[in-house]
mmCIF file of C-alpha atoms and ligand atoms in Angstrom:
data_model
loop_
_atom_site.group_PDB
_atom_site.id
_atom_site.type_symbol
_atom_site.label_atom_id
_atom_site.label_comp_id
_atom_site.label_asym_id
_atom_site.label_seq_id
_atom_site.Cartn_x
_atom_site.Cartn_y
_atom_site.Cartn_z
ATOM 1 C CA MET A 1293 -15.273 -12.559 -13.692
ATOM 2 C CA GLY A 1294 -16.678 -16.096 -13.190
ATOM 3 C CA ASP A 1295 -17.147 -17.636 -9.835
ATOM 4 C CA VAL A 1296 -13.746 -16.356 -8.017
ATOM 5 C CA LYS A 1297 -15.876 -16.676 -4.583
ATOM 6 C CA ASN A 1298 -12.757 -19.019 -2.809
ATOM 7 C CA ASP A 1299 -10.044 -18.510 -5.315
ATOM 8 C CA VAL A 1300 -8.045 -15.685 -4.158
ATOM 9 C CA ASP A 1301 -3.774 -15.603 -3.586
ATOM 10 C CA VAL A 1302 -3.738 -12.098 -2.009
ATOM 11 C CA LEU A 1303 -6.297 -10.725 0.195
ATOM 12 C CA VAL A 1304 -6.389 -6.845 0.567
ATOM 13 C CA TYR A 1305 -8.139 -5.379 3.898
ATOM 14 C CA GLY A 1306 -8.086 -1.283 3.450
ATOM 15 C CA SER A 1307 -9.174 1.939 1.821
ATOM 16 C CA ALA A 1308 -10.394 3.088 -1.486
ATOM 17 C CA ILE A 1309 -10.074 6.707 -2.025
ATOM 18 C CA VAL A 1310 -10.733 8.897 -5.400
ATOM 19 C CA ASP A 1311 -8.256 11.830 -6.141
ATOM 20 C CA PHE A 1312 -9.146 14.772 -7.490
ATOM 21 C CA ILE A 1313 -5.924 16.873 -8.750
ATOM 22 C CA CYS A 1314 -6.305 20.238 -9.696
ATOM 23 C CA TYR A 1315 -3.072 21.636 -11.201
ATOM 24 C CA VAL A 1316 -2.693 25.605 -10.348
ATOM 25 C CA ASP A 1317 0.215 28.252 -10.787
ATOM 26 C CA ARG A 1318 0.278 28.795 -7.043
ATOM 27 C CA LEU A 1319 -1.924 27.569 -4.290
ATOM 28 C CA PRO A 1320 -4.933 29.759 -3.462
ATOM 29 C CA LYS A 1321 -5.044 31.912 -0.674
ATOM 30 C CA GLU A 1322 -7.846 32.060 2.317
ATOM 31 C CA GLY A 1323 -10.940 32.917 0.874
ATOM 32 C CA GLU A 1324 -9.668 33.102 -2.653
ATOM 33 C CA THR A 1325 -11.182 31.567 -5.969
ATOM 34 C CA ILE A 1326 -8.292 31.029 -8.713
ATOM 35 C CA ARG A 1327 -8.485 29.535 -11.888
ATOM 36 C CA GLY A 1328 -6.437 26.009 -12.492
ATOM 37 C CA HIS A 1329 -5.055 24.956 -15.741
ATOM 38 C CA LYS A 1330 -5.521 21.036 -15.545
ATOM 39 C CA PHE A 1331 -7.573 18.649 -13.749
ATOM 40 C CA GLU A 1332 -6.943 14.762 -13.268
ATOM 41 C CA ASN A 1333 -8.745 12.167 -11.387
ATOM 42 C CA GLY A 1334 -7.439 9.129 -10.243
ATOM 43 C CA PHE A 1335 -8.248 6.079 -8.294
ATOM 44 C CA GLY A 1336 -6.424 5.778 -5.080
ATOM 45 C CA GLY A 1337 -6.257 4.717 -1.209
ATOM 46 C CA LYS A 1338 -3.406 2.406 0.070
ATOM 47 C CA GLY A 1339 -5.851 -0.445 0.292
ATOM 48 C CA ALA A 1340 -7.201 -0.537 -3.440
ATOM 49 C CA ASN A 1341 -3.542 0.752 -4.584
ATOM 50 C CA GLN A 1342 -1.675 -2.418 -3.270
ATOM 51 C CA CYS A 1343 -4.641 -4.614 -4.189
ATOM 52 C CA VAL A 1344 -4.326 -3.544 -8.055
ATOM 53 C CA ALA A 1345 -0.537 -3.350 -7.989
ATOM 54 C CA ALA A 1346 -0.574 -7.307 -6.943
ATOM 55 C CA ALA A 1347 -3.563 -7.829 -9.503
ATOM 56 C CA ARG A 1348 -1.589 -6.771 -12.052
ATOM 57 C CA LEU A 1349 1.487 -8.813 -11.946
ATOM 58 C CA GLY A 1350 -1.222 -11.831 -11.692
ATOM 59 C CA SER A 1351 -2.491 -12.426 -8.154
ATOM 60 C CA LYS A 1352 -5.970 -13.491 -7.780
ATOM 61 C CA CYS A 1353 -7.095 -10.699 -5.283
ATOM 62 C CA ALA A 1354 -9.944 -9.791 -3.517
ATOM 63 C CA LEU A 1355 -10.368 -6.398 -1.554
ATOM 64 C CA ILE A 1356 -12.375 -6.159 1.265
ATOM 65 C CA ALA A 1357 -13.081 -2.097 1.446
ATOM 66 C CA LYS A 1358 -15.784 0.331 1.408
ATOM 67 C CA VAL A 1359 -17.034 3.011 -0.993
ATOM 68 C CA GLY A 1360 -20.271 5.493 -0.548
ATOM 69 C CA ASN A 1361 -23.594 4.837 -2.319
ATOM 70 C CA ASP A 1362 -22.714 7.301 -5.143
ATOM 71 C CA THR A 1363 -21.183 7.570 -8.721
ATOM 72 C CA TRP A 1364 -17.644 7.681 -7.611
ATOM 73 C CA GLY A 1365 -18.143 4.486 -5.481
ATOM 74 C CA GLU A 1366 -19.884 3.015 -8.603
ATOM 75 C CA LYS A 1367 -16.544 4.081 -10.781
ATOM 76 C CA TYR A 1368 -14.366 3.105 -8.223
ATOM 77 C CA LEU A 1369 -15.890 -0.656 -8.149
ATOM 78 C CA GLU A 1370 -16.054 -0.968 -12.063
ATOM 79 C CA ASN A 1371 -12.318 0.418 -12.134
ATOM 80 C CA LEU A 1372 -11.210 -2.601 -9.707
ATOM 81 C CA GLN A 1373 -13.160 -4.836 -11.640
ATOM 82 C CA LYS A 1374 -11.401 -4.074 -15.055
ATOM 83 C CA GLU A 1375 -8.282 -4.619 -13.150
ATOM 84 C CA GLY A 1376 -9.424 -8.065 -12.253
ATOM 85 C CA VAL A 1377 -9.761 -7.449 -8.318
ATOM 86 C CA ASN A 1378 -12.469 -9.657 -6.898
ATOM 87 C CA THR A 1379 -14.720 -6.642 -5.272
ATOM 88 C CA ARG A 1380 -17.744 -9.099 -3.648
ATOM 89 C CA HIS A 1381 -16.264 -7.703 -0.208
ATOM 90 C CA ALA A 1382 -15.636 -4.183 -1.814
ATOM 91 C CA LYS A 1383 -19.194 -2.972 -0.770
ATOM 92 C CA ALA A 1384 -21.384 0.521 -1.118
ATOM 93 C CA CYS A 1385 -22.244 1.920 2.521
ATOM 94 C CA GLU A 1386 -25.224 3.526 2.804
ATOM 95 C CA GLY A 1387 -25.311 7.363 3.714
ATOM 96 C CA LYS A 1388 -21.737 8.116 3.377
ATOM 97 C CA SER A 1389 -19.887 9.576 0.458
ATOM 98 C CA THR A 1390 -16.983 7.703 -1.526
ATOM 99 C CA GLY A 1391 -13.520 8.552 0.153
ATOM 100 C CA ILE A 1392 -12.120 11.441 -1.745
ATOM 101 C CA ALA A 1393 -8.546 13.617 -1.499
ATOM 102 C CA GLN A 1394 -9.007 16.627 -3.297
ATOM 103 C CA ILE A 1395 -5.540 17.436 -4.137
ATOM 104 C CA ALA A 1396 -4.332 20.992 -5.424
ATOM 105 C CA VAL A 1397 -0.453 21.086 -7.014
ATOM 106 C CA SER A 1398 1.237 24.100 -7.819
ATOM 107 C CA ASN A 1399 3.503 25.086 -10.674
ATOM 108 C CA ASP A 1400 6.691 25.096 -7.932
ATOM 109 C CA GLY A 1401 5.781 21.679 -6.967
ATOM 110 C CA GLU A 1402 4.049 22.743 -3.637
ATOM 111 C CA ASN A 1403 0.624 21.053 -2.825
ATOM 112 C CA ASN A 1404 -2.378 21.227 -0.253
ATOM 113 C CA ILE A 1405 -4.708 18.227 0.059
ATOM 114 C CA ILE A 1406 -8.008 17.488 1.605
ATOM 115 C CA ILE A 1407 -9.112 14.313 2.313
ATOM 116 C CA VAL A 1408 -12.669 13.105 3.373
ATOM 117 C CA THR A 1409 -12.181 9.299 4.252
ATOM 118 C CA GLY A 1410 -16.273 8.827 4.156
ATOM 119 C CA ALA A 1411 -17.420 5.562 3.376
ATOM 120 C CA ASN A 1412 -13.726 4.239 4.846
ATOM 121 C CA ASP A 1413 -14.909 5.098 8.182
ATOM 122 C CA CYS A 1414 -17.329 2.211 8.099
ATOM 123 C CA LEU A 1415 -14.992 -0.804 7.268
ATOM 124 C CA ASP A 1416 -14.958 -2.823 10.640
ATOM 125 C CA GLY A 1417 -14.593 -6.233 12.199
ATOM 126 C CA SER A 1418 -18.082 -7.126 10.551
ATOM 127 C CA ASP A 1419 -16.775 -7.003 7.170
ATOM 128 C CA VAL A 1420 -13.817 -9.378 8.145
ATOM 129 C CA HIS A 1421 -16.335 -11.631 9.686
ATOM 130 C CA GLU A 1422 -18.737 -11.532 6.674
ATOM 131 C CA ALA A 1423 -15.093 -12.281 4.345
ATOM 132 C CA GLY A 1424 -14.306 -15.182 6.421
ATOM 133 C CA TYR A 1425 -13.824 -17.718 3.982
ATOM 134 C CA LEU A 1426 -11.335 -15.566 2.112
ATOM 135 C CA PHE A 1427 -9.176 -15.229 5.196
ATOM 136 C CA ASP A 1428 -9.189 -19.047 5.521
ATOM 137 C CA SER A 1429 -8.337 -19.619 1.591
ATOM 138 C CA ALA A 1430 -5.975 -16.874 0.813
ATOM 139 C CA GLN A 1431 -2.456 -17.050 1.402
ATOM 140 C CA VAL A 1432 -0.969 -13.043 1.842
ATOM 141 C CA LEU A 1433 -2.828 -10.221 3.663
ATOM 142 C CA LEU A 1434 -2.350 -6.987 3.130
ATOM 143 C CA CYS A 1435 -3.397 -4.360 5.393
ATOM 144 C CA GLN A 1436 -2.625 -0.412 6.116
ATOM 145 C CA LEU A 1437 -3.898 2.285 8.736
ATOM 146 C CA GLU A 1438 -5.706 4.083 6.263
ATOM 147 C CA THR A 1439 -9.007 2.361 7.598
ATOM 148 C CA SER A 1440 -9.890 2.091 11.440
ATOM 149 C CA VAL A 1441 -7.148 0.296 14.016
ATOM 150 C CA ALA A 1442 -9.902 -1.907 15.606
ATOM 151 C CA GLY A 1443 -10.637 -3.500 12.112
ATOM 152 C CA THR A 1444 -7.183 -3.924 10.814
ATOM 153 C CA LEU A 1445 -6.292 -5.245 14.399
ATOM 154 C CA GLU A 1446 -9.525 -7.728 13.510
ATOM 155 C CA ALA A 1447 -8.133 -8.697 9.990
ATOM 156 C CA LEU A 1448 -4.504 -9.521 11.096
ATOM 157 C CA LYS A 1449 -5.958 -11.720 13.812
ATOM 158 C CA ARG A 1450 -8.277 -13.559 11.571
ATOM 159 C CA PHE A 1451 -5.799 -14.605 9.217
ATOM 160 C CA LYS A 1452 -3.264 -17.724 9.623
ATOM 161 C CA GLY A 1453 -1.228 -17.128 6.495
ATOM 162 C CA ILE A 1454 1.527 -14.478 5.872
ATOM 163 C CA SER A 1455 0.119 -11.025 7.089
ATOM 164 C CA VAL A 1456 1.545 -7.709 6.139
ATOM 165 C CA LEU A 1457 0.892 -4.782 7.969
ATOM 166 C CA ASN A 1458 1.971 -1.611 6.049
ATOM 167 C CA ALA A 1459 1.825 1.001 9.072
ATOM 168 C CA ALA A 1460 0.902 3.782 6.908
ATOM 169 C CA PRO A 1461 -0.018 6.818 7.586
ATOM 170 C CA ALA A 1462 2.131 6.235 10.636
ATOM 171 C CA MET A 1463 1.168 6.496 14.494
ATOM 172 C CA THR A 1464 3.455 7.680 17.117
ATOM 173 C CA ASN A 1465 2.117 5.202 19.465
ATOM 174 C CA THR A 1466 1.560 1.948 17.456
ATOM 175 C CA PRO A 1467 -0.154 -0.342 19.826
ATOM 176 C CA LYS A 1468 1.958 -3.182 20.481
ATOM 177 C CA GLU A 1469 -0.473 -5.756 19.816
ATOM 178 C CA LEU A 1470 -1.069 -4.429 16.140
ATOM 179 C CA LEU A 1471 2.680 -4.692 15.532
ATOM 180 C CA GLN A 1472 2.671 -8.553 16.913
ATOM 181 C CA SER A 1473 -0.283 -9.680 15.188
ATOM 182 C CA ALA A 1474 1.310 -9.453 11.641
ATOM 183 C CA SER A 1475 3.890 -11.589 10.523
ATOM 184 C CA ILE A 1476 5.558 -8.489 8.505
ATOM 185 C CA LEU A 1477 5.407 -4.972 9.435
ATOM 186 C CA CYS A 1478 6.715 -2.683 6.110
ATOM 187 C CA VAL A 1479 6.985 0.888 6.522
ATOM 188 C CA ASN A 1480 8.818 3.764 4.549
ATOM 189 C CA GLU A 1481 11.886 5.472 6.390
ATOM 190 C CA THR A 1482 9.585 8.485 6.940
ATOM 191 C CA GLU A 1483 7.064 6.010 8.758
ATOM 192 C CA ALA A 1484 9.667 4.076 10.656
ATOM 193 C CA ALA A 1485 11.218 7.623 11.889
ATOM 194 C CA LEU A 1486 7.715 8.392 13.195
ATOM 195 C CA MET A 1487 6.974 5.224 14.821
ATOM 196 C CA THR A 1488 10.453 4.828 16.753
ATOM 197 C CA GLN A 1489 10.540 8.984 17.395
ATOM 198 C CA THR A 1490 13.886 9.030 15.693
ATOM 199 C CA GLU A 1491 14.856 12.042 14.228
ATOM 200 C CA ASP A 1492 15.514 10.984 10.761
ATOM 201 C CA ILE A 1493 16.477 7.871 8.991
ATOM 202 C CA LYS A 1494 18.609 8.667 6.425
ATOM 203 C CA THR A 1495 21.751 6.021 6.158
ATOM 204 C CA LEU A 1496 21.347 2.456 6.103
ATOM 205 C CA GLU A 1497 23.084 2.205 9.738
ATOM 206 C CA GLN A 1498 20.001 4.375 10.593
ATOM 207 C CA ALA A 1499 17.737 2.281 8.925
ATOM 208 C CA LYS A 1500 19.300 -0.937 10.666
ATOM 209 C CA LEU A 1501 19.084 0.351 13.967
ATOM 210 C CA ALA A 1502 15.172 1.437 13.412
ATOM 211 C CA THR A 1503 14.028 -2.423 12.651
ATOM 212 C CA LYS A 1504 15.898 -3.253 15.895
ATOM 213 C CA LYS A 1505 13.675 -1.005 17.788
ATOM 214 C CA LEU A 1506 10.313 -1.866 15.625
ATOM 215 C CA MET A 1507 11.537 -5.127 16.852
ATOM 216 C CA GLU A 1508 11.905 -4.662 20.468
ATOM 217 C CA MET A 1509 8.326 -2.963 20.194
ATOM 218 C CA GLY A 1510 6.836 -5.686 19.241
ATOM 219 C CA ALA A 1511 7.210 -6.463 15.319
ATOM 220 C CA ASN A 1512 7.836 -9.838 14.135
ATOM 221 C CA THR A 1513 9.499 -9.398 10.838
ATOM 222 C CA VAL A 1514 10.538 -5.614 9.605
ATOM 223 C CA ILE A 1515 11.165 -4.289 6.085
ATOM 224 C CA ILE A 1516 12.130 -0.703 6.046
ATOM 225 C CA THR A 1517 11.875 0.893 2.330
ATOM 226 C CA LEU A 1518 14.265 3.305 1.325
ATOM 227 C CA GLY A 1519 13.631 5.044 -1.971
ATOM 228 C CA SER A 1520 16.009 4.529 -4.513
ATOM 229 C CA GLN A 1521 18.468 2.631 -1.980
ATOM 230 C CA GLY A 1522 15.689 -0.082 -1.890
ATOM 231 C CA ALA A 1523 14.976 -1.637 1.256
ATOM 232 C CA VAL A 1524 16.430 -3.023 4.524
ATOM 233 C CA TYR A 1525 14.920 -6.312 6.474
ATOM 234 C CA SER A 1526 15.338 -8.315 9.902
ATOM 235 C CA GLU A 1527 13.726 -11.645 10.111
ATOM 236 C CA LYS A 1528 11.653 -12.520 13.298
ATOM 237 C CA GLY A 1529 13.923 -14.765 15.587
ATOM 238 C CA ASN A 1530 17.291 -12.817 14.258
ATOM 239 C CA SER A 1531 16.776 -9.299 15.060
ATOM 240 C CA GLU A 1532 20.471 -9.077 15.700
ATOM 241 C CA LYS A 1533 21.128 -9.574 11.870
ATOM 242 C CA CYS A 1534 19.569 -6.954 9.496
ATOM 243 C CA TYR A 1535 20.116 -7.294 5.358
ATOM 244 C CA HIS A 1536 20.102 -4.501 2.517
ATOM 245 C CA VAL A 1537 18.530 -5.170 -0.914
ATOM 246 C CA PRO A 1538 19.419 -2.377 -3.019
ATOM 247 C CA GLY A 1539 17.535 -0.607 -5.163
ATOM 248 C CA GLN A 1540 17.304 -0.910 -9.347
ATOM 249 C CA LYS A 1541 18.837 1.963 -10.807
ATOM 250 C CA VAL A 1542 16.766 3.522 -13.025
ATOM 251 C CA ASP A 1543 17.200 6.125 -16.169
ATOM 252 C CA LYS A 1544 14.854 8.740 -15.228
ATOM 253 C CA VAL A 1545 12.329 9.287 -12.292
ATOM 254 C CA VAL A 1546 9.473 10.276 -13.275
ATOM 255 C CA ASP A 1547 6.750 10.384 -10.163
ATOM 256 C CA THR A 1548 7.659 8.239 -7.234
ATOM 257 C CA THR A 1549 3.831 8.488 -5.984
ATOM 258 C CA GLY A 1550 2.468 5.004 -5.081
ATOM 259 C CA ALA A 1551 5.795 3.481 -5.116
ATOM 260 C CA GLY A 1552 5.768 1.805 -1.654
ATOM 261 C CA ASP A 1553 2.289 0.850 -3.015
ATOM 262 C CA ALA A 1554 3.734 -1.132 -6.128
ATOM 263 C CA PHE A 1555 6.252 -2.390 -3.762
ATOM 264 C CA LEU A 1556 3.791 -3.820 -1.156
ATOM 265 C CA GLY A 1557 1.719 -5.283 -4.206
ATOM 266 C CA ALA A 1558 4.560 -7.005 -5.952
ATOM 267 C CA LEU A 1559 5.853 -8.279 -2.369
ATOM 268 C CA ALA A 1560 2.371 -10.073 -1.847
ATOM 269 C CA TYR A 1561 2.261 -11.421 -5.060
ATOM 270 C CA HIS A 1562 5.510 -13.037 -4.921
ATOM 271 C CA MET A 1563 5.186 -14.721 -1.678
ATOM 272 C CA ALA A 1564 1.705 -16.138 -2.699
ATOM 273 C CA LYS A 1565 3.336 -17.340 -5.968
ATOM 274 C CA TYR A 1566 6.727 -18.757 -4.550
ATOM 275 C CA PRO A 1567 6.379 -19.430 -0.955
ATOM 276 C CA GLU A 1568 9.678 -21.424 -1.183
ATOM 277 C CA LYS A 1569 11.526 -18.300 -2.077
ATOM 278 C CA SER A 1570 13.605 -16.197 0.747
ATOM 279 C CA LEU A 1571 12.405 -12.836 1.974
ATOM 280 C CA HIS A 1572 15.549 -11.701 0.213
ATOM 281 C CA GLN A 1573 14.202 -12.559 -3.007
ATOM 282 C CA HIS A 1574 10.580 -11.451 -2.556
ATOM 283 C CA ILE A 1575 12.080 -7.861 -1.735
ATOM 284 C CA GLY A 1576 14.372 -7.979 -4.528
ATOM 285 C CA TYR A 1577 11.379 -8.524 -7.087
ATOM 286 C CA ALA A 1578 9.219 -5.940 -4.991
ATOM 287 C CA ASN A 1579 12.219 -3.038 -5.322
ATOM 288 C CA LEU A 1580 12.400 -4.451 -9.465
ATOM 289 C CA GLN A 1581 8.365 -3.808 -9.996
ATOM 290 C CA ALA A 1582 8.463 -0.307 -7.573
ATOM 291 C CA SER A 1583 11.283 0.617 -9.521
ATOM 292 C CA TYR A 1584 9.118 0.288 -12.913
ATOM 293 C CA SER A 1585 6.520 2.427 -11.018
ATOM 294 C CA VAL A 1586 8.686 5.327 -10.569
ATOM 295 C CA GLN A 1587 9.168 5.710 -14.125
ATOM 296 C CA TYR A 1588 5.654 6.451 -15.009
ATOM 297 C CA PRO A 1589 2.900 9.022 -14.133
ATOM 298 C CA GLY A 1590 0.344 8.534 -11.467
ATOM 299 C CA THR A 1591 -0.098 5.818 -9.086
ATOM 300 C CA GLN A 1592 -2.253 2.945 -9.986
ATOM 301 C CA SER A 1593 -1.780 3.957 -13.565
ATOM 302 C CA SER A 1594 2.153 3.316 -13.132
ATOM 303 C CA PHE A 1595 2.099 0.061 -11.835
ATOM 304 C CA PRO A 1596 3.411 -2.904 -14.015
ATOM 305 C CA LYS A 1597 1.518 -5.550 -15.699
ATOM 306 C CA ALA A 1598 2.442 -8.749 -16.061
ATOM 307 C CA GLN A 1599 3.140 -8.960 -19.778
ATOM 308 C CA SER A 1600 5.209 -5.633 -19.494
ATOM 309 C CA CYS A 1601 6.734 -5.706 -15.825
ATOM 310 C CA PRO A 1602 10.651 -6.352 -15.827
ATOM 311 C CA SER A 1603 11.518 -9.985 -14.994
ATOM 312 C CA THR A 1604 14.200 -11.287 -12.796
ATOM 313 C CA SER A 1605 15.913 -14.443 -12.403
ATOM 314 C CA GLN A 1606 14.702 -15.103 -9.108
HETATM 315 P P1 ADP B 1706 6.802 5.523 -0.325
HETATM 316 O O1 ADP B 1706 6.460 5.421 -1.724
HETATM 317 O O2 ADP B 1706 6.117 4.945 0.768
HETATM 318 O O3 ADP B 1706 7.574 6.626 -0.011
HETATM 319 P P2 ADP B 1706 9.771 4.436 -0.870
HETATM 320 O O4 ADP B 1706 10.200 5.644 -1.393
HETATM 321 O O5 ADP B 1706 10.639 3.879 0.103
HETATM 322 O O6 ADP B 1706 8.445 4.092 -0.158
HETATM 323 O O7 ADP B 1706 9.792 3.732 -2.049
HETATM 324 C C1 ADP B 1706 8.991 2.302 -1.777
HETATM 325 C C2 ADP B 1706 10.224 1.432 -2.936
HETATM 326 O O8 ADP B 1706 10.294 1.872 -3.976
HETATM 327 C C3 ADP B 1706 11.613 1.183 -2.917
HETATM 328 O O9 ADP B 1706 11.754 0.436 -1.844
HETATM 329 C C4 ADP B 1706 11.872 1.433 -3.905
HETATM 330 O O10 ADP B 1706 12.010 -0.228 -4.458
HETATM 331 C C5 ADP B 1706 11.241 1.790 -4.971
HETATM 332 N N1 ADP B 1706 11.816 3.100 -5.225
HETATM 333 C C6 ADP B 1706 11.633 4.159 -4.509
HETATM 334 N N2 ADP B 1706 12.061 5.161 -5.263
HETATM 335 C C7 ADP B 1706 12.811 4.847 -6.192
HETATM 336 C C8 ADP B 1706 13.792 5.236 -7.236
HETATM 337 N N3 ADP B 1706 14.094 6.613 -7.287
HETATM 338 N N4 ADP B 1706 14.524 4.705 -7.792
HETATM 339 C C9 ADP B 1706 14.155 2.846 -7.641
HETATM 340 N N5 ADP B 1706 13.647 2.565 -7.033
HETATM 341 C C10 ADP B 1706 12.666 3.637 -6.202
#
């Protein structure tokens, strides 16, 4: 990997979770043991996913995260290193297991999921402090809410470049300070609805109203992703104007898991690489790369690589 100590474009502070996916004919009842017909193991967690998405497109990325001092932690770090991610600050936490998600998926697409966050709970402000030199040198910071809010807040406050808070999983009472501390808040329509206590966000008009509400709640610039419809955004200082960046049409949607993470990784890559371009252009690029990911199965496995990613004239 060479010495990449200070050489980082995109810094990600967040979660790393191993997915154990069992495919079953139907979900088990209480106390019941059933046979599954397929097993898959995947690497997930919003933090690590977004970091891998940006690294695949060509960003120099570092992940600040915690895994367990166990086999899965080792495997996770190997996976990140294979993706070219700087893991100097993705550390093993003594006495905690690597975060896992045990997922059962039935033939009719129903699922149940158990998440044990494990080592992710150890990530805190001391990790921000230790990696201070990365906060000084990176251009874009990505954070989510799968690890402690206090640590995330510290990371956002420490960073002076462009910070993006993907407030997922969403909270009903998101602290104002958290929203104020990020340059950009990016959420999907479900998260935006929960945060603004709006019943449903289905139409562009409803999404535009939600961006306004999120700004009133303290957010600076806001992006709301809308699945196949792309995204809407409002920029700081101009909350009256909300723009729509349409999604890319795809021939066949195979699996939309992780589309939001592909979007955020691509957004960060593009903002770091082309700081002179507009937010509209950054979002257009993120839509394009996320639309690639929905055409392939899995999460990290579906993210485009620099040599295969769709290109734009932007
Ligand atoms: P999440 O994965 O968090 O639910 P979205 O569903 O809003 O987030 O998807 C994130 C982005 O992925 C969208 O803004 C869009 O760019 C892209 N995307 C998602 N679904 C599709 C689709 N069916 N066709 C094309 N692009 C899609």
